[in-house]
GROMACS .gro file of C-alpha atoms in nm:
model
  400
    1MET     CA    1  -6.577   5.910 -10.224
    2SER     CA    2  -6.376   5.725  -9.956
    3PHE     CA    3  -6.469   5.381  -9.825
    4LEU     CA    4  -6.579   5.527  -9.489
    5LYS     CA    5  -6.805   5.783  -9.657
    6LYS     CA    6  -6.961   5.515  -9.877
    7ALA     CA    7  -7.020   5.298  -9.570
    8SER     CA    8  -7.184   5.593  -9.394
    9VAL     CA    9  -7.418   5.652  -9.688
   10LEU     CA   10  -7.510   5.282  -9.693
   11THR     CA   11  -7.579   5.289  -9.319
   12ALA     CA   12  -7.806   5.592  -9.353
   13VAL     CA   13  -8.004   5.437  -9.639
   14PHE     CA   14  -8.040   5.108  -9.452
   15ALA     CA   15  -8.147   5.283  -9.131
   16GLY     CA   16  -8.412   5.464  -9.330
   17LEU     CA   17  -8.547   5.136  -9.466
   18ALA     CA   18  -8.552   4.978  -9.120
   19GLY     CA   19  -8.724   5.283  -8.973
   20PHE     CA   20  -8.990   5.284  -9.244
   21ASN     CA   21  -9.057   4.913  -9.187
   22PRO     CA   22  -9.047   4.859  -8.810
   23ASP     CA   23  -9.158   4.495  -8.848
   24PHE     CA   24  -8.845   4.380  -9.032
   25ALA     CA   25  -8.650   4.073  -8.925
   26ARG     CA   26  -8.938   3.864  -8.795
   27ALA     CA   27  -8.989   3.505  -8.901
   28GLU     CA   28  -9.111   3.174  -8.768
   29GLY     CA   29  -8.814   3.035  -8.580
   30PHE     CA   30  -8.504   3.219  -8.466
   31ALA     CA   31  -8.243   3.195  -8.743
   32LEU     CA   32  -8.269   3.387  -9.069
   33GLN     CA   33  -8.043   3.268  -9.353
   34ASP     CA   34  -8.144   3.481  -9.654
   35TRP     CA   35  -7.915   3.785  -9.653
   36SER     CA   36  -7.933   3.874 -10.025
   37ALA     CA   37  -8.159   3.785 -10.317
   38ARG     CA   38  -7.882   3.586 -10.486
   39GLY     CA   39  -7.797   3.406 -10.161
   40ALA     CA   40  -8.164   3.327 -10.102
   41ALA     CA   41  -8.210   3.185 -10.454
   42LEU     CA   42  -7.907   2.961 -10.393
   43ALA     CA   43  -8.027   2.844 -10.047
   44GLY     CA   44  -7.726   3.017  -9.895
   45GLY     CA   45  -7.486   2.863 -10.146
   46VAL     CA   46  -7.240   3.152 -10.175
   47VAL     CA   47  -7.004   3.053  -9.893
   48ALA     CA   48  -6.759   2.892 -10.137
   49ARG     CA   49  -6.879   3.077 -10.450
   50GLY     CA   50  -6.850   3.434 -10.319
   51GLY     CA   51  -6.887   3.674 -10.609
   52ASP     CA   52  -7.063   3.986 -10.476
   53ALA     CA   53  -7.075   4.227 -10.182
   54ALA     CA   54  -7.308   3.998  -9.983
   55ALA     CA   55  -7.000   3.786  -9.913
   56VAL     CA   56  -6.963   4.018  -9.611
   57ALA     CA   57  -7.248   3.815  -9.459
   58TYR     CA   58  -7.199   3.472  -9.617
   59ASN     CA   59  -6.818   3.444  -9.615
   60PRO     CA   60  -6.611   3.759  -9.547
   61ALA     CA   61  -6.289   3.591  -9.662
   62ALA     CA   62  -6.429   3.578 -10.018
   63ILE     CA   63  -6.437   3.960 -10.052
   64THR     CA   64  -6.069   3.949 -10.158
   65GLU     CA   65  -6.195   3.830 -10.499
   66LEU     CA   66  -6.391   4.154 -10.548
   67GLU     CA   67  -6.222   4.442 -10.732
   68GLY     CA   68  -6.256   4.810 -10.648
   69THR     CA   69  -6.554   4.918 -10.436
   70GLN     CA   70  -6.881   4.728 -10.455
   71VAL     CA   71  -7.217   4.809 -10.298
   72MET     CA   72  -7.538   4.610 -10.258
   73ILE     CA   73  -7.869   4.707 -10.103
   74GLY     CA   74  -8.206   4.533 -10.099
   75GLY     CA   75  -8.464   4.350  -9.897
   76GLU     CA   76  -8.692   4.053  -9.863
   77LEU     CA   77  -9.070   4.038  -9.822
   78ILE     CA   78  -9.176   3.761  -9.583
   79SER     CA   79  -9.529   3.616  -9.562
   80LEU     CA   80  -9.579   3.341  -9.306
   81THR     CA   81  -9.854   3.142  -9.140
   82ASN     CA   82  -9.909   2.853  -8.899
   83THR     CA   83 -10.211   2.673  -8.757
   84ILE     CA   84 -10.220   2.514  -8.413
   85VAL     CA   85 -10.468   2.230  -8.358
   86GLY     CA   86 -10.607   2.211  -8.006
   87GLY     CA   87 -10.605   1.904  -7.787
   88ALA     CA   88 -10.886   1.728  -7.602
   89ALA     CA   89 -10.905   2.002  -7.339
   90VAL     CA   90 -11.030   2.252  -7.601
   91GLY     CA   91 -11.229   2.015  -7.820
   92GLY     CA   92 -10.979   2.005  -8.107
   93GLN     CA   93 -11.048   2.361  -8.222
   94GLU     CA   94 -10.793   2.526  -8.452
   95SER     CA   95 -10.623   2.865  -8.446
   96GLU     CA   96 -10.443   3.022  -8.741
   97SER     CA   97 -10.177   3.287  -8.679
   98LYS     CA   98 -10.250   3.641  -8.789
   99SER     CA   99 -10.146   3.705  -9.149
  100LYS     CA  100  -9.869   3.964  -9.171
  101LEU     CA  101  -9.616   4.080  -9.427
  102TYR     CA  102  -9.267   4.157  -9.302
  103VAL     CA  103  -8.969   4.331  -9.463
  104SER     CA  104  -8.608   4.234  -9.390
  105PRO     CA  105  -8.360   4.474  -9.558
  106HIS     CA  106  -7.988   4.417  -9.620
  107GLY     CA  107  -7.694   4.633  -9.723
  108TYR     CA  108  -7.322   4.575  -9.792
  109ILE     CA  109  -7.011   4.754  -9.910
  110THR     CA  110  -6.666   4.614  -9.989
  111HIS     CA  111  -6.341   4.786 -10.085
  112LYS     CA  112  -6.015   4.635 -10.210
  113LEU     CA  113  -5.754   4.838 -10.023
  114ASN     CA  114  -5.457   4.676 -10.199
  115ASP     CA  115  -5.349   4.339 -10.337
  116LYS     CA  116  -5.355   4.183  -9.988
  117ILE     CA  117  -5.621   4.361  -9.781
  118SER     CA  118  -5.993   4.407  -9.843
  119LEU     CA  119  -6.247   4.578  -9.616
  120GLY     CA  120  -6.619   4.517  -9.582
  121PHE     CA  121  -6.922   4.633  -9.389
  122GLY     CA  122  -7.271   4.484  -9.369
  123LEU     CA  123  -7.608   4.543  -9.206
  124TYR     CA  124  -7.853   4.255  -9.198
  125SER     CA  125  -8.067   4.044  -8.962
  126ARG     CA  126  -7.953   3.702  -8.837
  127TYR     CA  127  -8.238   3.626  -8.595
  128GLY     CA  128  -8.606   3.709  -8.586
  129LEU     CA  129  -8.934   3.574  -8.455
  130GLY     CA  130  -9.299   3.661  -8.501
  131ASN     CA  131  -9.609   3.472  -8.386
  132ASP     CA  132  -9.950   3.610  -8.292
  133HIS     CA  133 -10.279   3.417  -8.269
  134GLY     CA  134 -10.483   3.697  -8.109
  135ASP     CA  135 -10.753   3.582  -7.864
  136TRP     CA  136 -10.718   3.207  -7.880
  137PHE     CA  137 -10.730   2.888  -7.673
  138GLY     CA  138 -10.355   2.892  -7.602
  139GLN     CA  139 -10.325   3.247  -7.472
  140GLY     CA  140 -10.272   3.118  -7.120
  141ALA     CA  141  -9.929   3.005  -7.240
  142MET     CA  142  -9.855   3.283  -7.491
  143LYS     CA  143 -10.035   3.582  -7.637
  144ASN     CA  144  -9.777   3.696  -7.891
  145ILE     CA  145  -9.404   3.718  -7.957
  146GLU     CA  146  -9.215   3.972  -8.168
  147LEU     CA  147  -8.835   3.961  -8.186
  148MET     CA  148  -8.622   4.181  -8.411
  149THR     CA  149  -8.242   4.181  -8.443
  150LEU     CA  150  -8.002   4.380  -8.657
  151SER     CA  151  -7.631   4.304  -8.697
  152ALA     CA  152  -7.364   4.551  -8.805
  153THR     CA  153  -7.053   4.365  -8.922
  154PRO     CA  154  -6.725   4.537  -9.013
  155VAL     CA  155  -6.478   4.282  -9.156
  156VAL     CA  156  -6.116   4.270  -9.271
  157ALA     CA  157  -5.995   4.008  -9.521
  158TRP     CA  158  -5.634   3.912  -9.596
  159GLN     CA  159  -5.524   3.737  -9.914
  160VAL     CA  160  -5.253   3.515  -9.770
  161THR     CA  161  -5.161   3.347 -10.101
  162ASP     CA  162  -5.304   3.337 -10.452
  163LYS     CA  163  -5.531   3.057 -10.330
  164LEU     CA  164  -5.601   3.125  -9.962
  165SER     CA  165  -5.781   3.417  -9.798
  166LEU     CA  166  -5.864   3.466  -9.429
  167ALA     CA  167  -6.095   3.715  -9.260
  168ALA     CA  168  -6.211   3.832  -8.920
  169GLY     CA  169  -6.502   4.053  -8.826
  170LEU     CA  170  -6.692   4.208  -8.539
  171GLU     CA  171  -7.067   4.162  -8.499
  172ILE     CA  172  -7.263   4.431  -8.318
  173MET     CA  173  -7.612   4.288  -8.263
  174GLY     CA  174  -7.902   4.500  -8.148
  175GLY     CA  175  -8.245   4.367  -8.069
  176LEU     CA  176  -8.602   4.457  -7.973
  177VAL     CA  177  -8.850   4.218  -7.815
  178GLU     CA  178  -9.222   4.227  -7.734
  179TYR     CA  179  -9.352   3.920  -7.551
  180GLY     CA  180  -9.707   3.869  -7.429
  181LEU     CA  181  -9.673   3.610  -7.153
  182GLY     CA  182 -10.043   3.531  -7.138
  183LYS     CA  183 -10.260   3.459  -6.834
  184SER     CA  184 -10.091   3.207  -6.607
  185THR     CA  185 -10.028   3.123  -6.244
  186ASP     CA  186  -9.733   3.366  -6.256
  187PHE     CA  187  -9.950   3.649  -6.388
  188PRO     CA  188 -10.324   3.573  -6.364
  189SER     CA  189 -10.410   3.896  -6.547
  190GLY     CA  190 -10.141   3.850  -6.810
  191ALA     CA  191  -9.825   4.054  -6.867
  192ASP     CA  192  -9.636   4.213  -7.157
  193LEU     CA  193  -9.259   4.246  -7.172
  194GLU     CA  194  -9.091   4.506  -7.395
  195GLY     CA  195  -8.716   4.551  -7.405
  196ASP     CA  196  -8.409   4.627  -7.613
  197ALA     CA  197  -8.044   4.529  -7.604
  198VAL     CA  198  -7.704   4.550  -7.776
  199ASN     CA  199  -7.422   4.296  -7.748
  200TYR     CA  200  -7.120   4.175  -7.942
  201GLY     CA  201  -6.985   3.870  -8.121
  202PHE     CA  202  -6.729   3.794  -8.390
  203ASN     CA  203  -6.670   3.583  -8.700
  204LEU     CA  204  -6.371   3.405  -8.854
  205SER     CA  205  -6.364   3.275  -9.209
  206ALA     CA  206  -6.149   3.121  -9.481
  207HIS     CA  207  -6.177   3.092  -9.858
  208TYR     CA  208  -5.963   2.861 -10.073
  209ARG     CA  209  -5.942   2.830 -10.451
  210PHE     CA  210  -5.795   2.490 -10.542
  211ASN     CA  211  -5.805   2.562 -10.917
  212GLU     CA  212  -6.045   2.699 -11.177
  213GLN     CA  213  -6.299   2.424 -11.099
  214TRP     CA  214  -6.300   2.393 -10.719
  215LYS     CA  215  -6.340   2.642 -10.435
  216ALA     CA  216  -6.407   2.594 -10.063
  217GLY     CA  217  -6.525   2.816  -9.780
  218PHE     CA  218  -6.547   2.797  -9.403
  219VAL     CA  219  -6.718   3.039  -9.162
  220TYR     CA  220  -6.737   3.042  -8.784
  221ARG     CA  221  -6.983   3.282  -8.618
  222SER     CA  222  -6.968   3.317  -8.241
  223HIS     CA  223  -7.269   3.306  -8.015
  224VAL     CA  224  -7.415   3.629  -7.883
  225THR     CA  225  -7.606   3.664  -7.557
  226VAL     CA  226  -7.848   3.952  -7.606
  227ASP     CA  227  -7.961   4.077  -7.264
  228PHE     CA  228  -8.288   4.261  -7.308
  229GLU     CA  229  -8.383   4.525  -7.052
  230GLY     CA  230  -8.718   4.700  -7.041
  231ASP     CA  231  -9.058   4.708  -6.876
  232LEU     CA  232  -9.305   4.440  -6.777
  233THR     CA  233  -9.659   4.575  -6.798
  234ILE     CA  234  -9.913   4.403  -6.569
  235PRO     CA  235 -10.282   4.505  -6.585
  236GLY     CA  236 -10.377   4.685  -6.268
  237MET     CA  237 -10.018   4.715  -6.149
  238GLY     CA  238  -9.851   4.933  -6.412
  239ASP     CA  239  -9.491   4.888  -6.529
  240ILE     CA  240  -9.206   4.721  -6.345
  241SER     CA  241  -8.849   4.672  -6.466
  242GLY     CA  242  -8.770   4.342  -6.637
  243LYS     CA  243  -8.483   4.158  -6.803
  244ALA     CA  244  -8.462   3.860  -7.041
  245ALA     CA  245  -8.177   3.700  -7.235
  246LEU     CA  246  -8.167   3.560  -7.589
  247HIS     CA  247  -7.897   3.294  -7.633
  248THR     CA  248  -7.792   3.251  -7.997
  249PRO     CA  249  -7.574   2.959  -8.109
  250ASP     CA  250  -7.221   2.925  -8.235
  251SER     CA  251  -7.241   2.847  -8.605
  252TYR     CA  252  -6.995   2.649  -8.821
  253THR     CA  253  -7.040   2.640  -9.200
  254LEU     CA  254  -6.835   2.441  -9.452
  255ALA     CA  255  -6.900   2.461  -9.827
  256LEU     CA  256  -6.753   2.327 -10.151
  257ALA     CA  257  -6.819   2.473 -10.497
  258TYR     CA  258  -6.759   2.297 -10.830
  259TYR     CA  259  -6.745   2.461 -11.174
  260PRO     CA  260  -6.775   2.190 -11.444
  261THR     CA  261  -6.780   2.468 -11.703
  262GLU     CA  262  -6.706   2.840 -11.688
  263ASN     CA  263  -7.075   2.935 -11.680
  264LEU     CA  264  -7.212   2.659 -11.451
  265SER     CA  265  -7.147   2.598 -11.081
  266PHE     CA  266  -7.275   2.380 -10.797
  267GLU     CA  267  -7.228   2.428 -10.425
  268GLY     CA  268  -7.291   2.190 -10.138
  269GLN     CA  269  -7.297   2.313  -9.782
  270VAL     CA  270  -7.321   2.179  -9.429
  271GLN     CA  271  -7.379   2.391  -9.119
  272TYR     CA  272  -7.376   2.306  -8.748
  273ASN     CA  273  -7.548   2.531  -8.491
  274THR     CA  274  -7.509   2.491  -8.115
  275TRP     CA  275  -7.869   2.567  -8.019
  276SER     CA  276  -7.811   2.360  -7.703
  277ARG     CA  277  -7.698   2.692  -7.550
  278TYR     CA  278  -8.068   2.777  -7.526
  279HIS     CA  279  -8.140   2.593  -7.199
  280SER     CA  280  -8.419   2.815  -7.073
  281LEU     CA  281  -8.598   3.145  -7.113
  282VAL     CA  282  -8.540   3.340  -6.791
  283ILE     CA  283  -8.729   3.661  -6.718
  284ASN     CA  284  -8.613   3.856  -6.414
  285THR     CA  285  -8.840   4.126  -6.273
  286ALA     CA  286  -8.860   4.336  -5.959
  287LEU     CA  287  -9.173   4.137  -5.866
  288LYS     CA  288  -9.069   3.779  -5.942
  289ASN     CA  289  -8.840   3.568  -6.160
  290ILE     CA  290  -8.975   3.330  -6.423
  291SER     CA  291  -8.788   3.042  -6.585
  292GLN     CA  292  -8.928   2.845  -6.879
  293ILE     CA  293  -8.723   2.533  -6.959
  294LYS     CA  294  -8.638   2.489  -7.331
  295GLU     CA  295  -8.343   2.245  -7.355
  296TRP     CA  296  -8.303   2.295  -7.730
  297ASN     CA  297  -8.087   2.061  -7.939
  298ASP     CA  298  -7.798   2.140  -8.172
  299THR     CA  299  -7.902   2.148  -8.537
  300TRP     CA  300  -7.761   2.059  -8.879
  301LEU     CA  301  -7.836   2.233  -9.207
  302PHE     CA  302  -7.760   2.087  -9.550
  303SER     CA  303  -7.798   2.268  -9.882
  304LEU     CA  304  -7.730   2.217 -10.252
  305SER     CA  305  -7.754   2.478 -10.527
  306ALA     CA  306  -7.684   2.545 -10.894
  307GLU     CA  307  -7.605   2.868 -11.080
  308TYR     CA  308  -7.598   2.902 -11.459
  309ASP     CA  309  -7.498   3.199 -11.674
  310TRP     CA  310  -7.758   3.175 -11.951
  311ASN     CA  311  -7.590   3.451 -12.149
  312GLU     CA  312  -7.378   3.760 -12.088
  313TRP     CA  313  -7.653   3.944 -11.899
  314LEU     CA  314  -7.880   3.674 -11.742
  315THR     CA  315  -7.798   3.423 -11.466
  316LEU     CA  316  -8.038   3.152 -11.345
  317ARG     CA  317  -8.029   3.007 -10.992
  318ALA     CA  318  -8.192   2.735 -10.782
  319GLY     CA  319  -8.128   2.569 -10.447
  320ALA     CA  320  -8.274   2.360 -10.167
  321SER     CA  321  -8.187   2.306  -9.801
  322TYR     CA  322  -8.299   2.107  -9.499
  323GLU     CA  323  -8.250   2.200  -9.134
  324THR     CA  324  -8.302   1.964  -8.842
  325SER     CA  325  -8.524   2.062  -8.550
  326PRO     CA  326  -8.388   2.225  -8.233
  327ILE     CA  327  -8.707   2.162  -8.033
  328ASP     CA  328  -8.705   1.929  -7.732
  329ALA     CA  329  -9.042   1.748  -7.745
  330LYS     CA  330  -9.092   1.767  -7.365
  331HIS     CA  331  -9.063   2.146  -7.373
  332ALA     CA  332  -9.228   2.232  -7.706
  333ASP     CA  333  -9.401   2.571  -7.694
  334PHE     CA  334  -9.606   2.817  -7.898
  335ILE     CA  335  -9.325   3.071  -7.926
  336ALA     CA  336  -9.146   2.884  -8.207
  337PRO     CA  337  -9.385   2.626  -8.361
  338VAL     CA  338  -9.115   2.469  -8.579
  339ASN     CA  339  -8.985   2.115  -8.608
  340GLY     CA  340  -8.728   2.123  -8.888
  341ARG     CA  341  -8.775   2.283  -9.227
  342TRP     CA  342  -8.723   2.242  -9.600
  343LYS     CA  343  -8.649   2.540  -9.824
  344TYR     CA  344  -8.695   2.541 -10.201
  345ALA     CA  345  -8.551   2.842 -10.381
  346ALA     CA  346  -8.515   2.988 -10.729
  347GLY     CA  347  -8.424   3.320 -10.884
  348PHE     CA  348  -8.231   3.508 -11.146
  349GLY     CA  349  -7.984   3.792 -11.186
  350VAL     CA  350  -7.959   4.058 -11.454
  351HIS     CA  351  -7.633   4.245 -11.495
  352LYS     CA  352  -7.516   4.517 -11.731
  353ASP     CA  353  -7.200   4.724 -11.709
  354ARG     CA  354  -7.159   4.821 -11.341
  355TRP     CA  355  -7.515   4.737 -11.236
  356SER     CA  356  -7.676   4.413 -11.120
  357VAL     CA  357  -8.029   4.323 -11.012
  358ASP     CA  358  -8.109   3.994 -10.837
  359VAL     CA  359  -8.455   3.848 -10.769
  360SER     CA  360  -8.542   3.543 -10.555
  361TYR     CA  361  -8.836   3.337 -10.435
  362VAL     CA  362  -8.817   3.088 -10.146
  363PHE     CA  363  -9.084   2.849 -10.018
  364HIS     CA  364  -9.035   2.735  -9.657
  365ASP     CA  365  -9.207   2.408  -9.571
  366ILE     CA  366  -9.188   2.365  -9.193
  367THR     CA  367  -9.243   2.021  -9.043
  368ASN     CA  368  -9.540   1.977  -8.807
  369LEU     CA  369  -9.467   1.999  -8.436
  370TYR     CA  370  -9.651   1.757  -8.204
  371TYR     CA  371  -9.731   1.845  -7.844
  372ASP     CA  372  -9.820   1.497  -7.715
  373GLN     CA  373  -9.495   1.481  -7.513
  374SER     CA  374  -9.505   1.842  -7.397
  375ILE     CA  375  -9.510   1.870  -7.018
  376ASP     CA  376  -9.715   2.191  -7.015
  377LEU     CA  377  -9.914   2.194  -7.340
  378SER     CA  378 -10.024   1.836  -7.421
  379PRO     CA  379 -10.379   1.883  -7.279
  380ILE     CA  380 -10.421   2.213  -7.466
  381ALA     CA  381 -10.259   2.152  -7.806
  382SER     CA  382 -10.228   1.853  -8.037
  383HIS     CA  383 -10.000   1.966  -8.321
  384THR     CA  384  -9.920   2.234  -8.576
  385LYS     CA  385 -10.019   2.218  -8.942
  386ASP     CA  386  -9.986   2.429  -9.256
  387VAL     CA  387  -9.670   2.598  -9.128
  388TYR     CA  388  -9.539   2.778  -9.436
  389ALA     CA  389  -9.353   3.090  -9.536
  390HIS     CA  390  -9.309   3.260  -9.873
  391THR     CA  391  -9.028   3.508  -9.931
  392VAL     CA  392  -8.950   3.729 -10.228
  393GLY     CA  393  -8.615   3.908 -10.239
  394LEU     CA  394  -8.464   4.191 -10.442
  395SER     CA  395  -8.104   4.318 -10.439
  396LEU     CA  396  -7.945   4.601 -10.634
  397GLY     CA  397  -7.567   4.605 -10.680
  398TYR     CA  398  -7.319   4.856 -10.819
  399LYS     CA  399  -6.943   4.837 -10.883
  400PHE     CA  400  -6.748   5.162 -10.860
   0.00000   0.00000   0.00000
């Protein structure tokens, strides 16, 4: 079976998973970082390590280390919750978000064309958002938000020398959004926006093996402006055309891996994201235009992980990461009730002959967000609490 046929089969299987689980790719906050069970268990620590087909997502330049044709498919179950504590205007009452279980699938294929060139293709979600409190005290500002994205990423990697590999890839990002604007002065009866979009970005990456003990990786992912087009439904008025744009950041990731022994490795990683591109949420309609100021800040992410081959068939993994908050306190909202987050991860891999199975668990501890400086919400809301997420991942790999 040729590489293109294998990629087509993978795409069909992945599309079937996404179609069966229409709620995939939603999470508290915009950025999703867990693109395989092994990567999740290592808190993303496979940028310098590489080692499997998920390198298409984490560091495409590392696929030159993979022999033959390799395939991976899997998914992650996401359970999340947050509670918003009301301010003096609502007597301090509390509202907990609706409990939901989401599925975020992933799929990859790589093929070593010759000693210098390797090809790869991936399907996974880089951004998602889900938050719904039902009928609650803050519905004047927001009723609900559901954002789903899916990225298709063909990549080409070039082994420049025995130590250095470079890669470039295209990102085709599609998205769906459902946003309940709530009852406000703009729409006294409330309004619901539904739309979809497709746009493009790219990635550049490098992978360098200093020796048997040290490896490094670097990945740049370009921003993508996803222009949603759809309908704005207003009670009593029907549907009118509407547009809204999602501004994702440029992302820069640098990682260093150390192998003190053949069966033990550590990786440290730092990532910079230009979330300052997200100045405002602008919704243009045939009736009126709405602009909600956001003024997000750039963020840093730091992670550290360890991987240990217990024996010839079992590998143990653990990792932790911290990401700074993008939220500007003056413009904090209910759409993304996040204020920085810790992730604690663990997992294992079982491998025999050509097969591998990876399992992961990640606990997301999201820092409380306070609304005392918020221009619009300080009378309504005090702060968030108990903002957590639990994720369990499973990946199945095969080497042809």
